[in-house]
Coordinates of N, CA and C in Angstrom, one line a residue:
M526 N -18.0 -4.0 -2.3 CA -17.4 -5.1 -2.9 C -16.8 -4.7 -4.2
T527 N -15.8 -5.4 -4.6 CA -15.1 -5.2 -5.9 C -15.1 -6.5 -6.7
S528 N -14.9 -6.4 -8.0 CA -14.8 -7.6 -8.8 C -13.3 -7.8 -9.2
G529 N -12.9 -9.0 -8.9 CA -11.5 -9.4 -9.3 C -11.5 -9.9 -10.8
H530 N -10.4 -10.0 -11.4 CA -10.2 -10.5 -12.8 C -10.9 -11.8 -13.0
D531 N -10.8 -12.7 -11.9 CA -11.4 -14.0 -12.0 C -12.9 -14.1 -11.8
G532 N -13.5 -12.9 -11.6 CA -15.0 -12.9 -11.3 C -15.4 -13.0 -9.9
Q533 N -14.5 -13.4 -9.0 CA -14.8 -13.6 -7.6 C -14.9 -12.2 -7.0
Q534 N -15.7 -12.1 -5.9 CA -15.8 -10.9 -5.2 C -14.7 -10.8 -4.1
D535 N -14.1 -9.6 -4.1 CA -13.0 -9.3 -3.1 C -13.5 -8.2 -2.2
A536 N -13.3 -8.4 -0.9 CA -13.7 -7.4 0.1 C -12.7 -6.2 -0.1
V537 N -13.3 -5.0 0.0 CA -12.5 -3.8 -0.1 C -12.0 -3.5 1.3
C538 N -10.8 -2.9 1.4 CA -10.2 -2.6 2.7 C -11.2 -1.7 3.5
D539 N -11.4 -2.0 4.8 CA -12.5 -1.4 5.5 C -12.2 -0.3 6.4
N540 N -10.9 0.2 6.5 CA -10.6 1.3 7.3 C -10.8 2.6 6.7
G541 N -11.1 2.6 5.4 CA -11.4 3.8 4.6 C -10.2 4.6 4.1
F542 N -9.0 4.2 4.4 CA -7.9 4.9 3.9 C -7.6 4.5 2.5
R543 N -7.6 5.5 1.6 CA -7.3 5.3 0.2 C -6.4 6.3 -0.3
Y544 N -5.5 5.9 -1.1 CA -4.5 6.8 -1.7 C -4.7 6.9 -3.3
P545 N -5.0 8.0 -3.8 CA -5.3 8.1 -5.2 C -4.1 8.0 -6.1
V546 N -4.2 7.4 -7.3 CA -3.2 7.2 -8.2 C -3.7 7.5 -9.6
D547 N -3.1 8.4 -10.4 CA -3.4 8.6 -11.8 C -2.3 8.0 -12.5
V548 N -2.6 6.9 -13.3 CA -1.6 6.2 -14.1 C -1.0 7.1 -15.2
R549 N 0.3 7.3 -15.2 CA 1.0 8.1 -16.1 C 1.5 7.3 -17.3
F550 N 1.6 7.9 -18.4 CA 2.0 7.2 -19.6 C 3.4 6.5 -19.5
F551 N 4.3 7.2 -18.8 CA 5.7 6.6 -18.6 C 5.7 5.4 -17.7
E552 N 4.6 5.1 -17.0 CA 4.5 3.9 -16.1 C 4.1 2.7 -16.8
V553 N 3.8 2.7 -18.1 CA 3.4 1.5 -18.8 C 4.5 1.0 -19.6
D554 N 4.4 -0.3 -19.9 CA 5.5 -1.0 -20.6 C 5.1 -1.2 -22.1
S555 N 5.8 -2.0 -22.8 CA 5.6 -2.2 -24.3 C 4.2 -2.9 -24.6
L556 N 3.6 -3.5 -23.5 CA 2.3 -4.1 -23.7 C 1.2 -3.2 -23.4
G557 N 1.5 -2.0 -23.0 CA 0.5 -1.0 -22.7 C -0.1 -1.0 -21.3
V558 N 0.5 -1.9 -20.5 CA 0.0 -2.0 -19.1 C 1.1 -1.5 -18.1
V559 N 0.7 -1.1 -16.9 CA 1.6 -0.6 -15.9 C 2.7 -1.7 -15.7
F560 N 4.0 -1.2 -15.7 CA 5.1 -2.1 -15.4 C 5.1 -2.4 -14.0
N561 N 5.4 -3.7 -13.6 CA 5.2 -4.2 -12.3 C 5.9 -3.4 -11.2
M562 N 7.0 -2.8 -11.4 CA 7.7 -2.1 -10.3 C 6.9 -0.9 -9.7
W563 N 6.1 -0.3 -10.6 CA 5.3 0.9 -10.1 C 4.4 0.5 -9.0
Y564 N 3.9 -0.7 -8.9 CA 3.0 -1.1 -7.8 C 3.6 -0.9 -6.5
L565 N 4.9 -1.3 -6.4 CA 5.6 -1.1 -5.1 C 5.8 0.4 -4.8
G566 N 6.1 1.2 -5.8 CA 6.2 2.6 -5.6 C 4.9 3.2 -5.1
W567 N 3.8 2.8 -5.7 CA 2.5 3.4 -5.3 C 2.2 2.9 -3.8
C568 N 2.6 1.7 -3.5 CA 2.4 1.3 -2.1 C 3.2 2.0 -1.1
D569 N 4.4 2.4 -1.6 CA 5.3 3.2 -0.7 C 4.7 4.6 -0.5
E570 N 4.2 5.2 -1.5 CA 3.6 6.5 -1.4 C 2.3 6.4 -0.5
A571 N 1.5 5.3 -0.7 CA 0.3 5.1 0.1 C 0.7 4.9 1.6
M572 N 1.8 4.1 1.8 CA 2.2 3.9 3.2 C 2.6 5.2 3.9
S573 N 3.4 6.0 3.2 CA 3.8 7.3 3.8 C 2.6 8.1 4.1
A574 N 1.6 8.2 3.2 CA 0.4 9.0 3.5 C -0.4 8.4 4.6
F575 N -0.5 7.0 4.6 CA -1.3 6.4 5.7 C -0.6 6.6 7.1
M576 N 0.7 6.5 7.1 CA 1.4 6.8 8.4 C 1.2 8.2 8.9
E577 N 1.2 9.2 7.9 CA 0.9 10.5 8.3 C -0.5 10.6 8.9
S578 N -1.4 9.9 8.3 CA -2.8 10.0 8.7 C -3.0 9.5 10.1
V579 N -2.2 8.6 10.6 CA -2.3 8.0 11.9 C -1.3 8.7 12.9
G580 N -0.7 9.8 12.4 CA 0.2 10.6 13.3 C 1.7 10.1 13.4
Y581 N 2.1 9.2 12.5 CA 3.4 8.7 12.6 C 4.1 8.7 11.2
G582 N 4.1 9.8 10.6 CA 4.9 10.0 9.3 C 6.4 9.8 9.6
Y583 N 7.2 9.8 8.5 CA 8.6 9.5 8.7 C 9.3 10.6 9.6
A584 N 8.9 11.8 9.5 CA 9.5 12.9 10.3 C 9.3 12.6 11.8
T585 N 8.1 12.2 12.1 CA 7.7 11.9 13.5 C 8.5 10.7 14.0
L586 N 8.5 9.6 13.2 CA 9.3 8.4 13.6 C 10.8 8.7 13.8
R587 N 11.3 9.4 12.8 CA 12.8 9.7 12.8 C 13.1 10.6 14.0
A588 N 12.2 11.6 14.3 CA 12.5 12.4 15.4 C 12.6 11.6 16.7
G589 N 11.9 10.5 16.8 CA 12.0 9.6 18.0 C 13.1 8.6 17.9
G590 N 14.0 8.7 16.9 CA 15.1 7.8 16.7 C 14.8 6.5 16.1
T591 N 13.6 6.4 15.4 CA 13.2 5.1 14.8 C 12.9 5.4 13.4
D592 N 13.0 4.3 12.6 CA 12.5 4.3 11.2 C 11.9 3.0 11.0
A593 N 11.1 2.9 9.9 CA 10.4 1.6 9.5 C 10.9 1.3 8.1
V594 N 11.5 0.1 8.0 CA 12.1 -0.3 6.8 C 11.4 -1.6 6.2
L595 N 11.4 -1.7 4.9 CA 10.7 -2.8 4.3 C 11.6 -4.1 4.5
R596 N 10.9 -5.1 5.0 CA 11.6 -6.4 5.1 C 11.1 -7.4 4.1
K597 N 9.8 -7.4 3.8 CA 9.3 -8.4 2.8 C 8.1 -7.8 2.1
A598 N 8.0 -8.1 0.8 CA 6.9 -7.7 0.0 C 6.4 -8.8 -0.9
E599 N 5.1 -9.0 -0.9 CA 4.5 -10.0 -1.7 C 3.4 -9.3 -2.6
I600 N 3.4 -9.7 -3.9 CA 2.4 -9.1 -4.8 C 1.7 -10.2 -5.6
G601 N 0.4 -10.0 -5.7 CA -0.3 -10.9 -6.6 C -1.2 -10.0 -7.5
W602 N -1.0 -10.3 -8.8 CA -1.7 -9.5 -9.8 C -3.0 -10.2 -10.2
L603 N -4.1 -9.4 -10.3 CA -5.4 -10.0 -10.7 C -5.9 -9.4 -12.0
D604 N -5.4 -8.2 -12.3 CA -5.8 -7.5 -13.5 C -4.8 -6.5 -13.8
S605 N -5.0 -5.7 -14.9 CA -3.9 -4.7 -15.2 C -4.5 -3.3 -15.2
L606 N -3.6 -2.3 -15.2 CA -3.9 -0.9 -15.4 C -3.2 -0.4 -16.6
E607 N -3.9 0.6 -17.2 CA -3.3 1.2 -18.4 C -3.1 2.7 -18.2
A608 N -2.4 3.3 -19.1 CA -2.1 4.7 -19.0 C -3.4 5.5 -18.9
F609 N -3.4 6.5 -18.1 CA -4.5 7.5 -17.9 C -5.7 7.0 -17.2
Q610 N -5.6 5.8 -16.7 CA -6.7 5.3 -15.9 C -6.5 5.8 -14.4
R611 N -7.5 5.8 -13.7 CA -7.5 6.2 -12.3 C -7.5 5.0 -11.4
A612 N -6.7 5.0 -10.4 CA -6.7 3.9 -9.4 C -6.6 4.5 -8.0
E613 N -6.9 3.6 -7.0 CA -6.7 3.9 -5.6 C -6.0 2.7 -5.0
V614 N -5.2 3.1 -4.0 CA -4.5 2.1 -3.2 C -5.2 2.1 -1.8
A615 N -5.9 1.1 -1.5 CA -6.5 1.0 -0.2 C -5.5 0.3 0.8
V616 N -5.4 0.9 2.0 CA -4.4 0.4 2.9 C -5.1 -0.1 4.2
R617 N -4.7 -1.3 4.7 CA -5.2 -1.8 5.9 C -4.1 -2.4 6.7
V618 N -4.2 -2.4 8.0 CA -3.3 -3.0 8.9 C -3.6 -4.5 9.0
E619 N -2.7 -5.4 8.7 CA -2.9 -6.8 8.7 C -2.3 -7.5 10.0
H620 N -1.2 -7.0 10.5 CA -0.6 -7.6 11.6 C 0.3 -6.6 12.3
V621 N 0.4 -6.7 13.7 CA 1.3 -5.8 14.5 C 2.0 -6.8 15.4
G622 N 3.3 -6.9 15.3 CA 4.1 -7.7 16.1 C 4.9 -6.9 17.1
A623 N 6.0 -7.4 17.6 CA 6.8 -6.7 18.6 C 7.7 -5.7 17.9
T624 N 8.3 -6.0 16.8 CA 9.2 -5.0 16.1 C 8.8 -4.7 14.7
S625 N 7.8 -5.5 14.3 CA 7.3 -5.3 12.9 C 5.8 -5.2 12.7
F626 N 5.4 -4.7 11.6 CA 4.0 -4.7 11.3 C 3.8 -4.9 9.8
R627 N 2.7 -5.4 9.4 CA 2.4 -5.7 8.0 C 1.2 -4.9 7.6
L628 N 1.3 -4.2 6.4 CA 0.2 -3.5 5.8 C -0.2 -4.2 4.6
G629 N -1.5 -4.3 4.4 CA -2.0 -4.9 3.2 C -2.5 -3.8 2.3
Y630 N -2.3 -4.0 1.0 CA -2.7 -3.0 0.0 C -3.6 -3.6 -1.1
S631 N -4.6 -2.9 -1.5 CA -5.4 -3.4 -2.6 C -5.3 -2.3 -3.7
V632 N -4.7 -2.6 -4.8 CA -4.6 -1.6 -5.9 C -5.8 -1.8 -6.8
E633 N -6.7 -0.8 -6.8 CA -8.0 -0.9 -7.5 C -8.1 0.1 -8.6
R634 N -8.5 -0.4 -9.8 CA -8.9 0.5 -10.9 C -10.3 1.1 -10.5
V635 N -10.4 2.4 -10.7 CA -11.7 3.1 -10.4 C -12.3 3.6 -11.7
D636 N -13.6 3.3 -11.9 CA -14.2 3.8 -13.1 C -14.5 5.3 -13.0
A637 N -14.9 5.9 -14.1 CA -15.1 7.4 -14.1 C -16.1 7.9 -13.1
S638 N -17.0 7.1 -12.8 CA -18.0 7.5 -11.8 C -17.5 7.5 -10.4
G639 N -16.4 6.7 -10.2 CA -15.8 6.5 -8.8 C -16.5 5.5 -8.0
Q640 N -17.5 4.8 -8.6 CA -18.3 3.8 -7.9 C -17.9 2.4 -8.1
D641 N -17.4 2.1 -9.3 CA -17.0 0.7 -9.6 C -15.5 0.5 -9.5
R642 N -15.1 -0.5 -8.7 CA -13.7 -0.7 -8.5 C -13.4 -2.2 -9.0
T643 N -12.2 -2.3 -9.6 CA -11.7 -3.6 -10.0 C -10.3 -3.8 -9.3
V644 N -10.2 -4.9 -8.5 CA -8.9 -5.1 -7.9 C -7.9 -5.6 -8.9
C645 N -6.8 -4.9 -9.0 CA -5.8 -5.2 -10.0 C -4.6 -5.9 -9.3
A646 N -4.4 -5.6 -8.1 CA -3.3 -6.3 -7.4 C -3.5 -6.2 -5.9
R647 N -3.1 -7.3 -5.2 CA -3.0 -7.4 -3.7 C -1.6 -7.4 -3.3
V648 N -1.2 -6.6 -2.4 CA 0.1 -6.5 -1.9 C 0.2 -6.6 -0.4
A649 N 1.1 -7.3 0.1 CA 1.4 -7.3 1.6 C 2.8 -7.0 1.8
I650 N 3.1 -6.0 2.7 CA 4.4 -5.5 2.9 C 4.7 -5.5 4.4
T651 N 5.7 -6.2 4.9 CA 6.1 -6.2 6.3 C 7.2 -5.2 6.5
Y652 N 7.1 -4.3 7.5 CA 8.0 -3.3 7.8 C 8.6 -3.7 9.2
V653 N 9.9 -3.4 9.4 CA 10.5 -3.6 10.7 C 11.0 -2.3 11.2
C654 N 10.7 -2.0 12.5 CA 11.1 -0.8 13.1 C 12.6 -1.0 13.5
V655 N 13.4 0.0 13.2 CA 14.8 0.0 13.5 C 15.2 1.3 14.2
A656 N 16.2 1.1 15.1 CA 16.8 2.3 15.7 C 17.7 3.0 14.6
I657 N 17.6 4.3 14.4 CA 18.4 4.9 13.4 C 19.8 4.7 13.7
A658 N 20.2 4.9 15.0 CA 21.6 4.7 15.4 C 21.8 3.1 15.4
G659 N 22.6 2.6 14.5 CA 22.9 1.2 14.5 C 22.1 0.4 13.6
R660 N 20.9 0.8 13.3 CA 20.0 0.1 12.4 C 19.6 -1.3 12.8
K661 N 19.5 -1.5 14.1 CA 19.0 -2.7 14.7 C 17.6 -2.7 15.0
A662 N 16.9 -3.9 14.8 CA 15.5 -3.9 15.1 C 15.2 -3.4 16.5
T663 N 14.1 -2.7 16.6 CA 13.7 -2.1 17.9 C 12.2 -2.3 18.1
P664 N 11.7 -2.3 19.3 CA 10.2 -2.4 19.4 C 9.5 -1.2 18.8
I665 N 8.3 -1.6 18.3 CA 7.5 -0.5 17.7 C 7.2 0.5 18.8
P666 N 7.4 1.8 18.5 CA 7.1 2.8 19.5 C 5.6 2.7 20.0
A667 N 5.4 2.9 21.3 CA 4.1 2.7 21.9 C 3.0 3.4 21.2
G668 N 3.2 4.7 20.8 CA 2.1 5.5 20.2 C 1.8 4.9 18.8
L669 N 2.8 4.5 18.1 CA 2.6 3.9 16.7 C 1.9 2.6 16.9
R670 N 2.3 1.8 17.8 CA 1.6 0.5 18.1 C 0.1 0.8 18.3
E671 N -0.2 1.7 19.2 CA -1.6 2.0 19.5 C -2.3 2.5 18.2
A672 N -1.7 3.3 17.4 CA -2.4 3.8 16.2 C -2.6 2.7 15.2
L673 N -1.6 1.8 15.1 CA -1.8 0.6 14.2 C -2.9 -0.3 14.7
V674 N -2.8 -0.7 15.9 CA -3.8 -1.6 16.5 C -5.2 -1.0 16.4
T675 N -5.4 0.3 16.7 CA -6.7 1.0 16.6 C -7.1 1.0 15.2
D676 N -6.3 1.2 14.2 CA -6.7 1.3 12.8 C -7.0 -0.1 12.3
G677 N -6.3 -1.1 12.8 CA -6.5 -2.5 12.3 C -7.8 -3.1 12.9
T678 N -8.5 -2.5 13.8 CA -9.7 -3.1 14.3 C -11.0 -2.5 13.7

């Protein structure tokens, strides 16, 4: 369990996939906290690593004539991160449809011991599979669907 800024308990993503982030000085704004756009960048990096971990990185997808493109992103901030803090982006499969899937991300500040986590942001991103030729929506490849459904359970 983790503590949110509002004191409520938030469940940690349970599939175990976590992407480490070391907050760099240039990622903070004039208030000394991470500028909002970096959260989407970290989620993009975490998505790439997650997809590799389930056997469907971009090279594999593209070799099959398919790509996954962002359709919708929602972010809710609960706390902030500062320069030189350590964070992790936990990734979970939230939904698998016919042509799209949604990944949920929990951006969590991690203390020096690595044991205590504070949820700083919750992110949900919907990706649509498209055929590279023509860039029209296409069904999620069977192997990717299986990997996502397996990971989401």
